[in-house]
mmCIF file of C-alpha atoms in Angstrom:
data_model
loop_
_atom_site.group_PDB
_atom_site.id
_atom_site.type_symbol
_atom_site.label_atom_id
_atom_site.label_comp_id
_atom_site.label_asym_id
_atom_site.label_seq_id
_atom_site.Cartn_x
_atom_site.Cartn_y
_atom_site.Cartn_z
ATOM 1 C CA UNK S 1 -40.940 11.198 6.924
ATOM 2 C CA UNK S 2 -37.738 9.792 5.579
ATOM 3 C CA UNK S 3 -35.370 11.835 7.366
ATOM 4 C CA UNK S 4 -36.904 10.771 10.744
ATOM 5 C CA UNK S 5 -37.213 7.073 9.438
ATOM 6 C CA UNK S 6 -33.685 7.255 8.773
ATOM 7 C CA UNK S 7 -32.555 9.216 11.811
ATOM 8 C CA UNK S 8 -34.106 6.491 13.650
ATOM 9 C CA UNK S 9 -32.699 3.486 11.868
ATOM 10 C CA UNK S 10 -29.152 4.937 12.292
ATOM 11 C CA UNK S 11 -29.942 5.359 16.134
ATOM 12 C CA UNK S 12 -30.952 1.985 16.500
ATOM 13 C CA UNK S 13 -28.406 0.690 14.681
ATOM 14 C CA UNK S 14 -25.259 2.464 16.983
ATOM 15 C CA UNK S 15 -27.420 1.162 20.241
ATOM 16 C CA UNK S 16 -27.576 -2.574 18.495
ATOM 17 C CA UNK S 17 -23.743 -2.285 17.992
ATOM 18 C CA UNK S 18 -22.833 -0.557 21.084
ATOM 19 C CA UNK S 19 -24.218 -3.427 23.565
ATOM 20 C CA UNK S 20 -23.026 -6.112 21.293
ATOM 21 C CA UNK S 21 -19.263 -4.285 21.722
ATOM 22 C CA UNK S 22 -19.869 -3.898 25.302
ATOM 23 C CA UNK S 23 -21.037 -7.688 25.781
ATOM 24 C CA UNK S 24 -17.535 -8.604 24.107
ATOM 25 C CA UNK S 25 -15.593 -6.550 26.199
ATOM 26 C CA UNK S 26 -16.990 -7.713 29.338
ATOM 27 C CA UNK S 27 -18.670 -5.533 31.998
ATOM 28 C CA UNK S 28 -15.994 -2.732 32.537
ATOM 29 C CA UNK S 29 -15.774 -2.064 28.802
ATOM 30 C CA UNK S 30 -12.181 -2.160 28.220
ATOM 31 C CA UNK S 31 -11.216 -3.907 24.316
ATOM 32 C CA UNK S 32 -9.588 -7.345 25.118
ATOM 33 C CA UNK S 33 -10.216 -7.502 28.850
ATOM 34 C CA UNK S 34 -12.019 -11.079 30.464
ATOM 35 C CA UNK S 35 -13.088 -10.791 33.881
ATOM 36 C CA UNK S 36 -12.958 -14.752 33.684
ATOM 37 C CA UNK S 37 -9.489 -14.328 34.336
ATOM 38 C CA UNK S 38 -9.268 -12.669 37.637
ATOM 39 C CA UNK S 39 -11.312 -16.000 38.880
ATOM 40 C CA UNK S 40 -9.059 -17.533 41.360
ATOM 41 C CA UNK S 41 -10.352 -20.455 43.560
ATOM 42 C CA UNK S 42 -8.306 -21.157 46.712
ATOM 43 C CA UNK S 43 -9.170 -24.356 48.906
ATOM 44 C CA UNK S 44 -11.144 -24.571 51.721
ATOM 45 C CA UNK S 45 -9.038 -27.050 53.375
ATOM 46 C CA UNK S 46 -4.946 -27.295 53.091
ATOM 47 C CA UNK S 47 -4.450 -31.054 53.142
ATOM 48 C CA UNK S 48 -0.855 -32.792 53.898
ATOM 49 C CA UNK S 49 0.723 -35.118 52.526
ATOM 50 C CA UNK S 50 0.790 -38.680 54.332
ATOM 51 C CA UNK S 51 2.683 -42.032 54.085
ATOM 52 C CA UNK S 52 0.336 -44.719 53.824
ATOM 53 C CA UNK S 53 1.357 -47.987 54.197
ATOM 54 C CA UNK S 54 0.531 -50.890 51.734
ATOM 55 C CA UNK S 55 0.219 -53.308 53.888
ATOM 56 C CA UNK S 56 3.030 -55.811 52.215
ATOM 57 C CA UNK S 57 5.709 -53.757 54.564
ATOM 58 C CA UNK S 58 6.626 -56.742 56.678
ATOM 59 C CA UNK S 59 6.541 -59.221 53.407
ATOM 60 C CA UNK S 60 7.842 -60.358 50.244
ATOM 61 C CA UNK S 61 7.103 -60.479 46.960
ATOM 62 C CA UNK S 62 7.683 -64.122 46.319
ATOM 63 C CA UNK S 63 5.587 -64.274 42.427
ATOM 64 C CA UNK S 64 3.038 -62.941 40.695
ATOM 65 C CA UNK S 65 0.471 -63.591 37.359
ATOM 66 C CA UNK S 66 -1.213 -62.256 34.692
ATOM 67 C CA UNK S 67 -5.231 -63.055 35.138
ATOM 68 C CA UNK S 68 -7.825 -62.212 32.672
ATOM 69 C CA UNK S 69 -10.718 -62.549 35.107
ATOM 70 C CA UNK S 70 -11.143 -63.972 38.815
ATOM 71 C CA UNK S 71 -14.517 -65.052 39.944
ATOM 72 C CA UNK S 72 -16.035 -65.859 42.927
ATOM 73 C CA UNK S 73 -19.246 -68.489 43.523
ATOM 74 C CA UNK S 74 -21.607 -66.976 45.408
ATOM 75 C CA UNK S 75 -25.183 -65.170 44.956
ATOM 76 C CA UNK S 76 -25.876 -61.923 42.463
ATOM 77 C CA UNK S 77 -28.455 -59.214 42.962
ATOM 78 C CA UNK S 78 -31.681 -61.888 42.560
ATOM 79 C CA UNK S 79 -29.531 -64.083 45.352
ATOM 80 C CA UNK S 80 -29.108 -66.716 42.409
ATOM 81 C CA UNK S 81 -26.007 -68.962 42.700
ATOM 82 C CA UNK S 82 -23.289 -68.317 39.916
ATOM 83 C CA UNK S 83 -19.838 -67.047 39.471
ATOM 84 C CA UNK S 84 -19.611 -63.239 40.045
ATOM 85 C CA UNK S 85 -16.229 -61.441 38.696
ATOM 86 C CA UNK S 86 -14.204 -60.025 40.667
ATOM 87 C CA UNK S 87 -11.433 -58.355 38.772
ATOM 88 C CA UNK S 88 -10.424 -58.263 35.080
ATOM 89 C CA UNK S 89 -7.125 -58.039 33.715
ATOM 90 C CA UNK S 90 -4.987 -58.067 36.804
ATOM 91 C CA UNK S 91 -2.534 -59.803 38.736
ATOM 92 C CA UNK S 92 -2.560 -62.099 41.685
ATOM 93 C CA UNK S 93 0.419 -61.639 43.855
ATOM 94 C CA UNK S 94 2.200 -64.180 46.449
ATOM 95 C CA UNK S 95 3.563 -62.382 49.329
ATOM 96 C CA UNK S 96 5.198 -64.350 52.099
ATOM 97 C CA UNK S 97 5.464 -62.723 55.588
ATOM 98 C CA UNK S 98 9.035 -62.109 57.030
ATOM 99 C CA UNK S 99 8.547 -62.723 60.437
ATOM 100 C CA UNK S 100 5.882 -65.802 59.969
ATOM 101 C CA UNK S 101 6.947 -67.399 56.567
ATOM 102 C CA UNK S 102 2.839 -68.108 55.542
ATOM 103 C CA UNK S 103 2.425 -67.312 52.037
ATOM 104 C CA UNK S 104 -0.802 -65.260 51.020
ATOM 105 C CA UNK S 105 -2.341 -64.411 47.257
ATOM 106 C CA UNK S 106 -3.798 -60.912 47.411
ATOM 107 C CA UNK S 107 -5.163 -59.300 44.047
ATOM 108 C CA UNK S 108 -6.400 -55.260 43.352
ATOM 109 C CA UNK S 109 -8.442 -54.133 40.793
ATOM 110 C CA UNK S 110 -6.246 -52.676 38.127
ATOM 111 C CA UNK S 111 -7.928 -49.246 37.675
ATOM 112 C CA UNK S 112 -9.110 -48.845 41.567
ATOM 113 C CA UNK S 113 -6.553 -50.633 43.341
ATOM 114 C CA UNK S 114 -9.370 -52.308 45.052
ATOM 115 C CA UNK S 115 -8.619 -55.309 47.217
ATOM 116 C CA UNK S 116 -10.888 -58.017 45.746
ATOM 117 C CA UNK S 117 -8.836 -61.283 46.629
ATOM 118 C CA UNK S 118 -6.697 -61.760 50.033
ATOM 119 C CA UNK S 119 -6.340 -65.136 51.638
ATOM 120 C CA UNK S 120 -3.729 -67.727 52.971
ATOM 121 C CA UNK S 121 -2.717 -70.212 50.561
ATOM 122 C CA UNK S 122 -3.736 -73.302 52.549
ATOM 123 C CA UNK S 123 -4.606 -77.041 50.709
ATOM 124 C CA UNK S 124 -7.132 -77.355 54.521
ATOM 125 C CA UNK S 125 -10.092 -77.156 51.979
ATOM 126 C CA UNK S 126 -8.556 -79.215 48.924
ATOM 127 C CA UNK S 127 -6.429 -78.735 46.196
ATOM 128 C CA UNK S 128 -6.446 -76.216 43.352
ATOM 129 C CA UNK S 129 -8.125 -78.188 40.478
ATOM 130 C CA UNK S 130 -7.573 -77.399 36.988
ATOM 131 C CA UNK S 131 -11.203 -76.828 35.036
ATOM 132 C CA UNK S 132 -9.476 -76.152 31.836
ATOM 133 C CA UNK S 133 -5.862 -75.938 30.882
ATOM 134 C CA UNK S 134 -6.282 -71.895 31.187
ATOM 135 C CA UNK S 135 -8.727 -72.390 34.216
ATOM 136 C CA UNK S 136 -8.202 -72.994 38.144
ATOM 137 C CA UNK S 137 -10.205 -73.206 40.950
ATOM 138 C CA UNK S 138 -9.874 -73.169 44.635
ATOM 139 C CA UNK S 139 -11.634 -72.724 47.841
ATOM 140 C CA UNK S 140 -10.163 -70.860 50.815
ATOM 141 C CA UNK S 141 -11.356 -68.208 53.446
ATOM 142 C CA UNK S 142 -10.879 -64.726 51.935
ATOM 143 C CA UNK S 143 -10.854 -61.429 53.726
ATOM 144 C CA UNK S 144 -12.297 -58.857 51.333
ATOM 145 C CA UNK S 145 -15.724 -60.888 51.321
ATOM 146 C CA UNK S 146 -15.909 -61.836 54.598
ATOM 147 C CA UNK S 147 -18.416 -59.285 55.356
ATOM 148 C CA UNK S 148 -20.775 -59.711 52.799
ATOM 149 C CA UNK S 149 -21.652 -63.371 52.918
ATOM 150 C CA UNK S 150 -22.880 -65.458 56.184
ATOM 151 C CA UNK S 151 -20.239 -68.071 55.609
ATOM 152 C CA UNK S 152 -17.549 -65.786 57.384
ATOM 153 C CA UNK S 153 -15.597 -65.703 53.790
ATOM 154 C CA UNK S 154 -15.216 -69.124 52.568
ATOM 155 C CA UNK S 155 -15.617 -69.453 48.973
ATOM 156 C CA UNK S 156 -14.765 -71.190 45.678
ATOM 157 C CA UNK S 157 -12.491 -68.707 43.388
ATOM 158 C CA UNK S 158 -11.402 -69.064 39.516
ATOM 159 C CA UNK S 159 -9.330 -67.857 37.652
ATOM 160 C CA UNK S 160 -8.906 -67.483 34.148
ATOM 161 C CA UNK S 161 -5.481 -67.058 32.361
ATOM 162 C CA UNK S 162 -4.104 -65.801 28.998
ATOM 163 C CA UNK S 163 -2.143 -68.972 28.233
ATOM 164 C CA UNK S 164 -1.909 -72.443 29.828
ATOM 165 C CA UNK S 165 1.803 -72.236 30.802
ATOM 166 C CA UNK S 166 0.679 -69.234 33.304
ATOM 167 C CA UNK S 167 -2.210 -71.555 34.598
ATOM 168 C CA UNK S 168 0.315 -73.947 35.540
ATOM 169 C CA UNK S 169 3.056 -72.247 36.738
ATOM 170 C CA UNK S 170 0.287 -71.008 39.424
ATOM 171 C CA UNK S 171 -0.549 -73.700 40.346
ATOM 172 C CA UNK S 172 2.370 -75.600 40.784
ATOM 173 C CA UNK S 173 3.517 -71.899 42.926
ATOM 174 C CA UNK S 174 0.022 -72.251 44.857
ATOM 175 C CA UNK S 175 1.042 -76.012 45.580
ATOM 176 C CA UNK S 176 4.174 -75.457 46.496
ATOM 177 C CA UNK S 177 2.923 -72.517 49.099
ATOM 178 C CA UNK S 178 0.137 -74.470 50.178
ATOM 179 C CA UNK S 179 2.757 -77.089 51.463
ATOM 180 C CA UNK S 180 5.249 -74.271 52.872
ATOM 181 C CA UNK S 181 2.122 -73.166 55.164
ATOM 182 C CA UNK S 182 1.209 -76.596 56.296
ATOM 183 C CA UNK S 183 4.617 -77.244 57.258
ATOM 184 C CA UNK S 184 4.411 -73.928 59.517
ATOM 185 C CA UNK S 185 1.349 -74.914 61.151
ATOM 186 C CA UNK S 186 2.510 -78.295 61.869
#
């Protein structure tokens, strides 16, 4: 009975080890080979590269500033009024058209490049009030939320700066712009 017993055992024991050597050479049983390394995807689709304009082609970058947060009043998901955010730790940019001379403030997200701020500087609504010395606000017509409100885009917007110097350096540029466009509209 032992001899068999053992026979057995032995048997068993080769089998166990062969599959577990097969299983780590892979499938065709060669030592060292990985069929995971013959994978090659190719794409579907060759895609080109194309220019895509920024829209700021025909302008120029006249100043920009730092902005820890610009809001927007208008309503959230329970259509209660508040200030919504609409970007953190950006920039607003002035460009002023070449061919026009109107100034506009435009602002992206600073991850996404999102547009989330895009309007004429223009006093036609009032003047940019500060809140606090690091806070402004405005109203204005603005492009990127034209769609989503039934006021065709105008809006109050704030923004919230690092320091107070950069609060009112902006607005002194936003004045000074404002005036520039009035002048061109005569």
């Amino acid at each position: 009975v032992s001899d068999k017993a053992q026979e057995s055992e032995t048997t068993a024991t080769t089998t166990t080890t062969s599959a577990a050597e097969n299983a780590d050479r892979g499938s065709n049983g060669k030592d060292g080979d990985d069929n995971c390394q013959q994978i090659t995807f190719k794409p579907i689709v060759e895609l080109q590269e194309v220019d895509v304009e920024s829209g700021h082609e025909n302008e120029k970058h006249v100043g920009e500033f730092e902005v820890v947060k610009l809001y927007r009043w208008g309503k959230d998901v329970t259509s209660d009024l508040g200030w919504k955010t609409r970007a953190s730790n950006t920039k607003i940019m002035f460009y002023q058209n070449a061919e026009t001379g109107k100034v506009r403030i435009v602002c992206r997200e600073n991850v996404t490049s999102k547009l989330r701020l895009n309007q004429l500087v223009t006093m036609n609504f009032g003047a940019i009030e500060q809140k606090t010395p690091k806070q402004l606000q405005w109203k204005a017509i603005d492009c990127t939320i034209a769609e989503e409100d039934d006021k065709e885009g105008f809006c109050m917007f704030a923004a919230k700066f690092k320091e107070s110097e950069t609060a009112e350096e902006f607005s002194n540029l936003w004045t000074k712009f404002a005036q520039n466009n009035a002048e061109i509209n005569g």
